[in-house]
Amino acid sequence: MRIFKIVIVVFHLFIIRPSTEAKRFSVGNSSLNFPANLFVLGARRSGEFKLLLDVKTFYGSAMSKDGSSIPSISMNGFGGEVGLGYRLSLLTLGGSYSYLKWKQFTDPVEVENFNVQGTMSTVSIYAGLDFVYWSLLYKYHYMSDYTFDFASSSGQNNSYNSPESSYSIVINYKLSLNTSINFEYMTMTYSKGETGSGEQVLSDSEALKFNSYFIGYGLNF
């Protein structure tokens, strides 16, 4: 209960109160103090498209959905993302495509010889609040494929698809008019797999779940 009260107070002091204060000032007024000055430009540039080009690196883990059949494997990697959004006052809606290379950081010998290194390509839709200087976004991963770099013990080149319970939370902070730094938490779970014998629904012991933390540098137009 005490933690909940603290969250309410912080939310009021740093979100509700500053944004209300900022509404009393015209665009370009420089007399506001932090954190209200983060919100004062929120009413400018409504009804515009935004293009985002982002390069990112990340650290995370992969494991089976049941949490035990495939032990937790440390992963890292890099990739890029392109997104197109539409801004309506403080609300931003859009979609994006990302391409990520996942490298297995854990030695396969330490995790029962599992090697899940591969490539992830994802189509996402997102919605969030855009205060110009910074934004908070929720991304729903609509489509995704994960292709393993190495063949299975039977010699097949496998891939996973059909993400479920898969989303990202993104905080974007503007460094300048056209550049930004982005922080993201992502979770992705695949429910189907493609093998030489065709597509099949994966059991909890076969389904692969990824959790990762990203930092990225973006260009905004």
CSV table of N, CA, C and O in Angstrom, one decimal, residues 137-193:
chain,number,residue,atom,x,y,z
A,137,LEU,N,6.0,4.3,-25.3
A,137,LEU,CA,5.3,3.6,-26.3
A,137,LEU,C,5.1,2.1,-25.8
A,137,LEU,O,5.9,1.5,-25.1
A,138,TYR,N,3.9,1.6,-26.2
A,138,TYR,CA,3.7,0.1,-26.1
A,138,TYR,C,3.6,-0.5,-27.5
A,138,TYR,O,2.8,0.0,-28.3
A,139,LYS,N,4.5,-1.5,-27.7
A,139,LYS,CA,4.5,-2.2,-29.0
A,139,LYS,C,4.0,-3.6,-28.9
A,139,LYS,O,4.4,-4.4,-28.0
A,140,TYR,N,3.0,-3.9,-29.8
A,140,TYR,CA,2.5,-5.3,-29.8
A,140,TYR,C,3.1,-5.9,-31.1
A,140,TYR,O,3.0,-5.4,-32.2
A,141,HIS,N,3.8,-7.1,-30.8
A,141,HIS,CA,4.5,-7.8,-31.9
A,141,HIS,C,3.5,-8.6,-32.7
A,141,HIS,O,3.1,-9.7,-32.3
A,142,TYR,N,3.0,-8.1,-33.8
A,142,TYR,CA,2.0,-8.7,-34.6
A,142,TYR,C,2.4,-10.0,-35.4
A,142,TYR,O,1.8,-11.0,-35.4
A,143,MET,N,3.6,-9.9,-36.0
A,143,MET,CA,4.2,-11.0,-36.7
A,143,MET,C,5.7,-11.1,-36.4
A,143,MET,O,6.3,-10.1,-36.3
A,144,SER,N,6.2,-12.3,-36.3
A,144,SER,CA,7.6,-12.5,-36.1
A,144,SER,C,8.1,-13.8,-36.5
A,144,SER,O,7.3,-14.8,-36.4
A,145,ASP,N,9.3,-13.9,-37.0
A,145,ASP,CA,9.9,-15.2,-37.4
A,145,ASP,C,11.3,-15.2,-36.8
A,145,ASP,O,12.0,-14.2,-36.7
A,146,TYR,N,11.7,-16.4,-36.3
A,146,TYR,CA,13.0,-16.6,-35.7
A,146,TYR,C,13.6,-17.8,-36.4
A,146,TYR,O,13.1,-18.9,-36.4
A,147,THR,N,14.8,-17.5,-37.2
A,147,THR,CA,15.4,-18.6,-37.9
A,147,THR,C,16.8,-18.9,-37.2
A,147,THR,O,17.6,-18.0,-37.0
A,148,PHE,N,16.9,-20.2,-36.9
A,148,PHE,CA,18.2,-20.6,-36.2
A,148,PHE,C,19.3,-20.6,-37.2
A,148,PHE,O,19.2,-21.0,-38.3
A,149,ASP,N,20.5,-20.2,-36.6
A,149,ASP,CA,21.7,-20.2,-37.5
A,149,ASP,C,22.2,-21.6,-37.7
A,149,ASP,O,22.9,-21.9,-38.8
A,150,PHE,N,22.0,-22.6,-36.8
A,150,PHE,CA,22.5,-23.9,-37.0
A,150,PHE,C,21.4,-24.9,-37.1
A,150,PHE,O,20.3,-24.8,-36.5
A,151,ALA,N,21.7,-26.0,-37.9
A,151,ALA,CA,20.7,-27.0,-38.1
A,151,ALA,C,20.5,-27.8,-36.8
A,151,ALA,O,21.4,-27.9,-35.9
A,152,SER,N,19.4,-28.5,-36.7
A,152,SER,CA,19.1,-29.4,-35.5
A,152,SER,C,20.0,-30.6,-35.6
A,152,SER,O,20.7,-30.9,-36.6
A,153,SER,N,19.9,-31.5,-34.6
A,153,SER,CA,20.6,-32.7,-34.5
A,153,SER,C,20.2,-33.6,-35.7
A,153,SER,O,21.0,-34.5,-36.1
A,154,SER,N,19.0,-33.5,-36.2
A,154,SER,CA,18.6,-34.3,-37.3
A,154,SER,C,18.9,-33.7,-38.7
A,154,SER,O,18.5,-34.2,-39.7
A,155,GLY,N,19.6,-32.5,-38.7
A,155,GLY,CA,20.1,-31.9,-39.9
A,155,GLY,C,19.1,-30.9,-40.5
A,155,GLY,O,19.3,-30.5,-41.6
A,156,GLN,N,18.0,-30.6,-39.8
A,156,GLN,CA,17.0,-29.7,-40.4
A,156,GLN,C,17.2,-28.3,-40.0
A,156,GLN,O,17.7,-28.0,-38.9
A,157,ASN,N,16.9,-27.4,-40.9
A,157,ASN,CA,17.0,-25.9,-40.6
A,157,ASN,C,15.6,-25.5,-40.1
A,157,ASN,O,14.7,-25.3,-40.9
A,158,ASN,N,15.5,-25.2,-38.8
A,158,ASN,CA,14.2,-24.9,-38.2
A,158,ASN,C,14.0,-23.4,-38.0
A,158,ASN,O,15.0,-22.7,-37.9
A,159,SER,N,12.8,-23.0,-37.9
A,159,SER,CA,12.4,-21.6,-37.6
A,159,SER,C,11.2,-21.6,-36.8
A,159,SER,O,10.4,-22.6,-36.8
A,160,TYR,N,11.0,-20.6,-36.0
A,160,TYR,CA,9.8,-20.4,-35.2
A,160,TYR,C,9.0,-19.2,-35.7
A,160,TYR,O,9.6,-18.2,-36.3
A,161,ASN,N,7.7,-19.2,-35.5
A,161,ASN,CA,6.8,-18.1,-35.9
A,161,ASN,C,5.6,-18.0,-34.9
A,161,ASN,O,5.6,-18.6,-33.9
A,162,SER,N,4.6,-17.2,-35.3
A,162,SER,CA,3.4,-17.0,-34.5
A,162,SER,C,3.6,-16.6,-33.1
A,162,SER,O,3.5,-17.3,-32.1
A,163,PRO,N,4.1,-15.3,-32.9
A,163,PRO,CA,4.3,-14.9,-31.5
A,163,PRO,C,3.1,-14.8,-30.7
A,163,PRO,O,2.0,-14.5,-31.2
A,164,GLU,N,3.2,-15.0,-29.4
A,164,GLU,CA,2.0,-14.9,-28.5
A,164,GLU,C,2.5,-14.2,-27.2
A,164,GLU,O,3.7,-14.4,-26.8
A,165,SER,N,1.7,-13.4,-26.6
A,165,SER,CA,2.1,-12.7,-25.4
A,165,SER,C,3.4,-11.9,-25.6
A,165,SER,O,4.3,-12.0,-24.7
A,166,SER,N,3.5,-11.3,-26.7
A,166,SER,CA,4.8,-10.7,-27.1
A,166,SER,C,4.6,-9.2,-27.3
A,166,SER,O,3.7,-8.7,-28.0
A,167,TYR,N,5.4,-8.4,-26.6
A,167,TYR,CA,5.2,-7.0,-26.6
A,167,TYR,C,6.5,-6.3,-26.2
A,167,TYR,O,7.5,-6.9,-25.7
A,168,SER,N,6.6,-5.0,-26.3
A,168,SER,CA,7.7,-4.2,-25.9
A,168,SER,C,7.2,-2.9,-25.2
A,168,SER,O,6.1,-2.4,-25.5
A,169,ILE,N,8.0,-2.4,-24.2
A,169,ILE,CA,7.7,-1.1,-23.6
A,169,ILE,C,9.0,-0.3,-24.0
A,169,ILE,O,10.1,-0.7,-23.7
A,170,VAL,N,8.7,0.9,-24.5
A,170,VAL,CA,9.8,1.7,-25.1
A,170,VAL,C,9.7,3.1,-24.5
A,170,VAL,O,8.7,3.8,-24.4
A,171,ILE,N,10.9,3.6,-24.0
A,171,ILE,CA,11.0,5.0,-23.6
A,171,ILE,C,12.0,5.7,-24.6
A,171,ILE,O,13.1,5.2,-24.8
A,172,ASN,N,11.5,6.7,-25.2
A,172,ASN,CA,12.3,7.4,-26.2
A,172,ASN,C,12.6,8.9,-25.7
A,172,ASN,O,11.7,9.6,-25.4
A,173,TYR,N,13.9,9.3,-25.7
A,173,TYR,CA,14.2,10.6,-25.3
A,173,TYR,C,14.9,11.4,-26.4
A,173,TYR,O,15.9,10.9,-26.9
A,174,LYS,N,14.4,12.5,-26.7
A,174,LYS,CA,15.0,13.3,-27.8
A,174,LYS,C,16.3,14.0,-27.4
A,174,LYS,O,16.4,14.7,-26.4
A,175,LEU,N,17.4,13.7,-28.1
A,175,LEU,CA,18.7,14.4,-27.9
A,175,LEU,C,18.7,15.7,-28.6
A,175,LEU,O,19.4,16.7,-28.2
A,176,SER,N,18.0,15.8,-29.8
A,176,SER,CA,17.9,17.0,-30.6
A,176,SER,C,16.6,16.9,-31.4
A,176,SER,O,15.9,15.9,-31.2
A,177,LEU,N,16.4,17.8,-32.3
A,177,LEU,CA,15.2,17.8,-33.1
A,177,LEU,C,15.1,16.5,-33.9
A,177,LEU,O,14.0,16.0,-34.1
A,178,ASN,N,16.2,15.9,-34.4
A,178,ASN,CA,16.1,14.7,-35.3
A,178,ASN,C,16.9,13.5,-34.7
A,178,ASN,O,17.0,12.5,-35.4
A,179,THR,N,17.3,13.5,-33.5
A,179,THR,CA,18.0,12.4,-32.9
A,179,THR,C,17.4,12.0,-31.6
A,179,THR,O,16.9,12.9,-30.9
A,180,SER,N,17.6,10.8,-31.2
A,180,SER,CA,17.0,10.3,-29.9
A,180,SER,C,17.8,9.1,-29.4
A,180,SER,O,18.4,8.4,-30.2
A,181,ILE,N,17.6,8.8,-28.1
A,181,ILE,CA,18.1,7.6,-27.5
A,181,ILE,C,16.9,6.9,-27.0
A,181,ILE,O,16.0,7.4,-26.5
A,182,ASN,N,16.9,5.5,-27.2
A,182,ASN,CA,15.8,4.7,-26.9
A,182,ASN,C,16.1,3.6,-26.0
A,182,ASN,O,17.2,2.9,-26.1
A,183,PHE,N,15.2,3.3,-25.0
A,183,PHE,CA,15.4,2.2,-24.1
A,183,PHE,C,14.2,1.3,-24.2
A,183,PHE,O,13.0,1.8,-24.2
A,184,GLU,N,14.4,0.0,-24.3
A,184,GLU,CA,13.3,-0.9,-24.6
A,184,GLU,C,13.4,-2.2,-23.8
A,184,GLU,O,14.5,-2.7,-23.7
A,185,TYR,N,12.3,-2.6,-23.3
A,185,TYR,CA,12.2,-4.0,-22.7
A,185,TYR,C,11.3,-4.8,-23.7
A,185,TYR,O,10.2,-4.4,-24.0
A,186,MET,N,11.7,-6.0,-24.1
A,186,MET,CA,10.9,-6.8,-25.0
A,186,MET,C,10.8,-8.2,-24.5
A,186,MET,O,11.7,-8.8,-23.9
A,187,THR,N,9.6,-8.8,-24.6
A,187,THR,CA,9.4,-10.2,-24.4
A,187,THR,C,8.7,-10.8,-25.6
A,187,THR,O,7.8,-10.2,-26.2
A,188,MET,N,9.2,-12.0,-26.0
A,188,MET,CA,8.7,-12.6,-27.2
A,188,MET,C,8.6,-14.1,-27.0
A,188,MET,O,9.6,-14.8,-26.6
A,189,THR,N,7.4,-14.7,-27.3
A,189,THR,CA,7.3,-16.2,-27.1
A,189,THR,C,6.7,-16.7,-28.4
A,189,THR,O,5.7,-16.2,-28.9
A,190,TYR,N,7.3,-17.7,-29.0
A,190,TYR,CA,6.8,-18.3,-30.3
A,190,TYR,C,6.0,-19.6,-30.0
A,190,TYR,O,6.4,-20.4,-29.2
A,191,SER,N,4.9,-19.7,-30.7
A,191,SER,CA,4.0,-20.8,-30.4
A,191,SER,C,3.9,-21.9,-31.5
A,191,SER,O,3.4,-22.9,-31.4
A,192,LYS,N,4.6,-21.6,-32.7
A,192,LYS,CA,4.6,-22.5,-33.8
A,192,LYS,C,6.0,-22.6,-34.3
A,192,LYS,O,6.8,-21.7,-34.2
A,193,GLY,N,6.3,-23.8,-34.9
A,193,GLY,CA,7.6,-24.0,-35.5
A,193,GLY,C,7.5,-24.6,-36.9
A,193,GLY,O,6.6,-25.3,-37.2
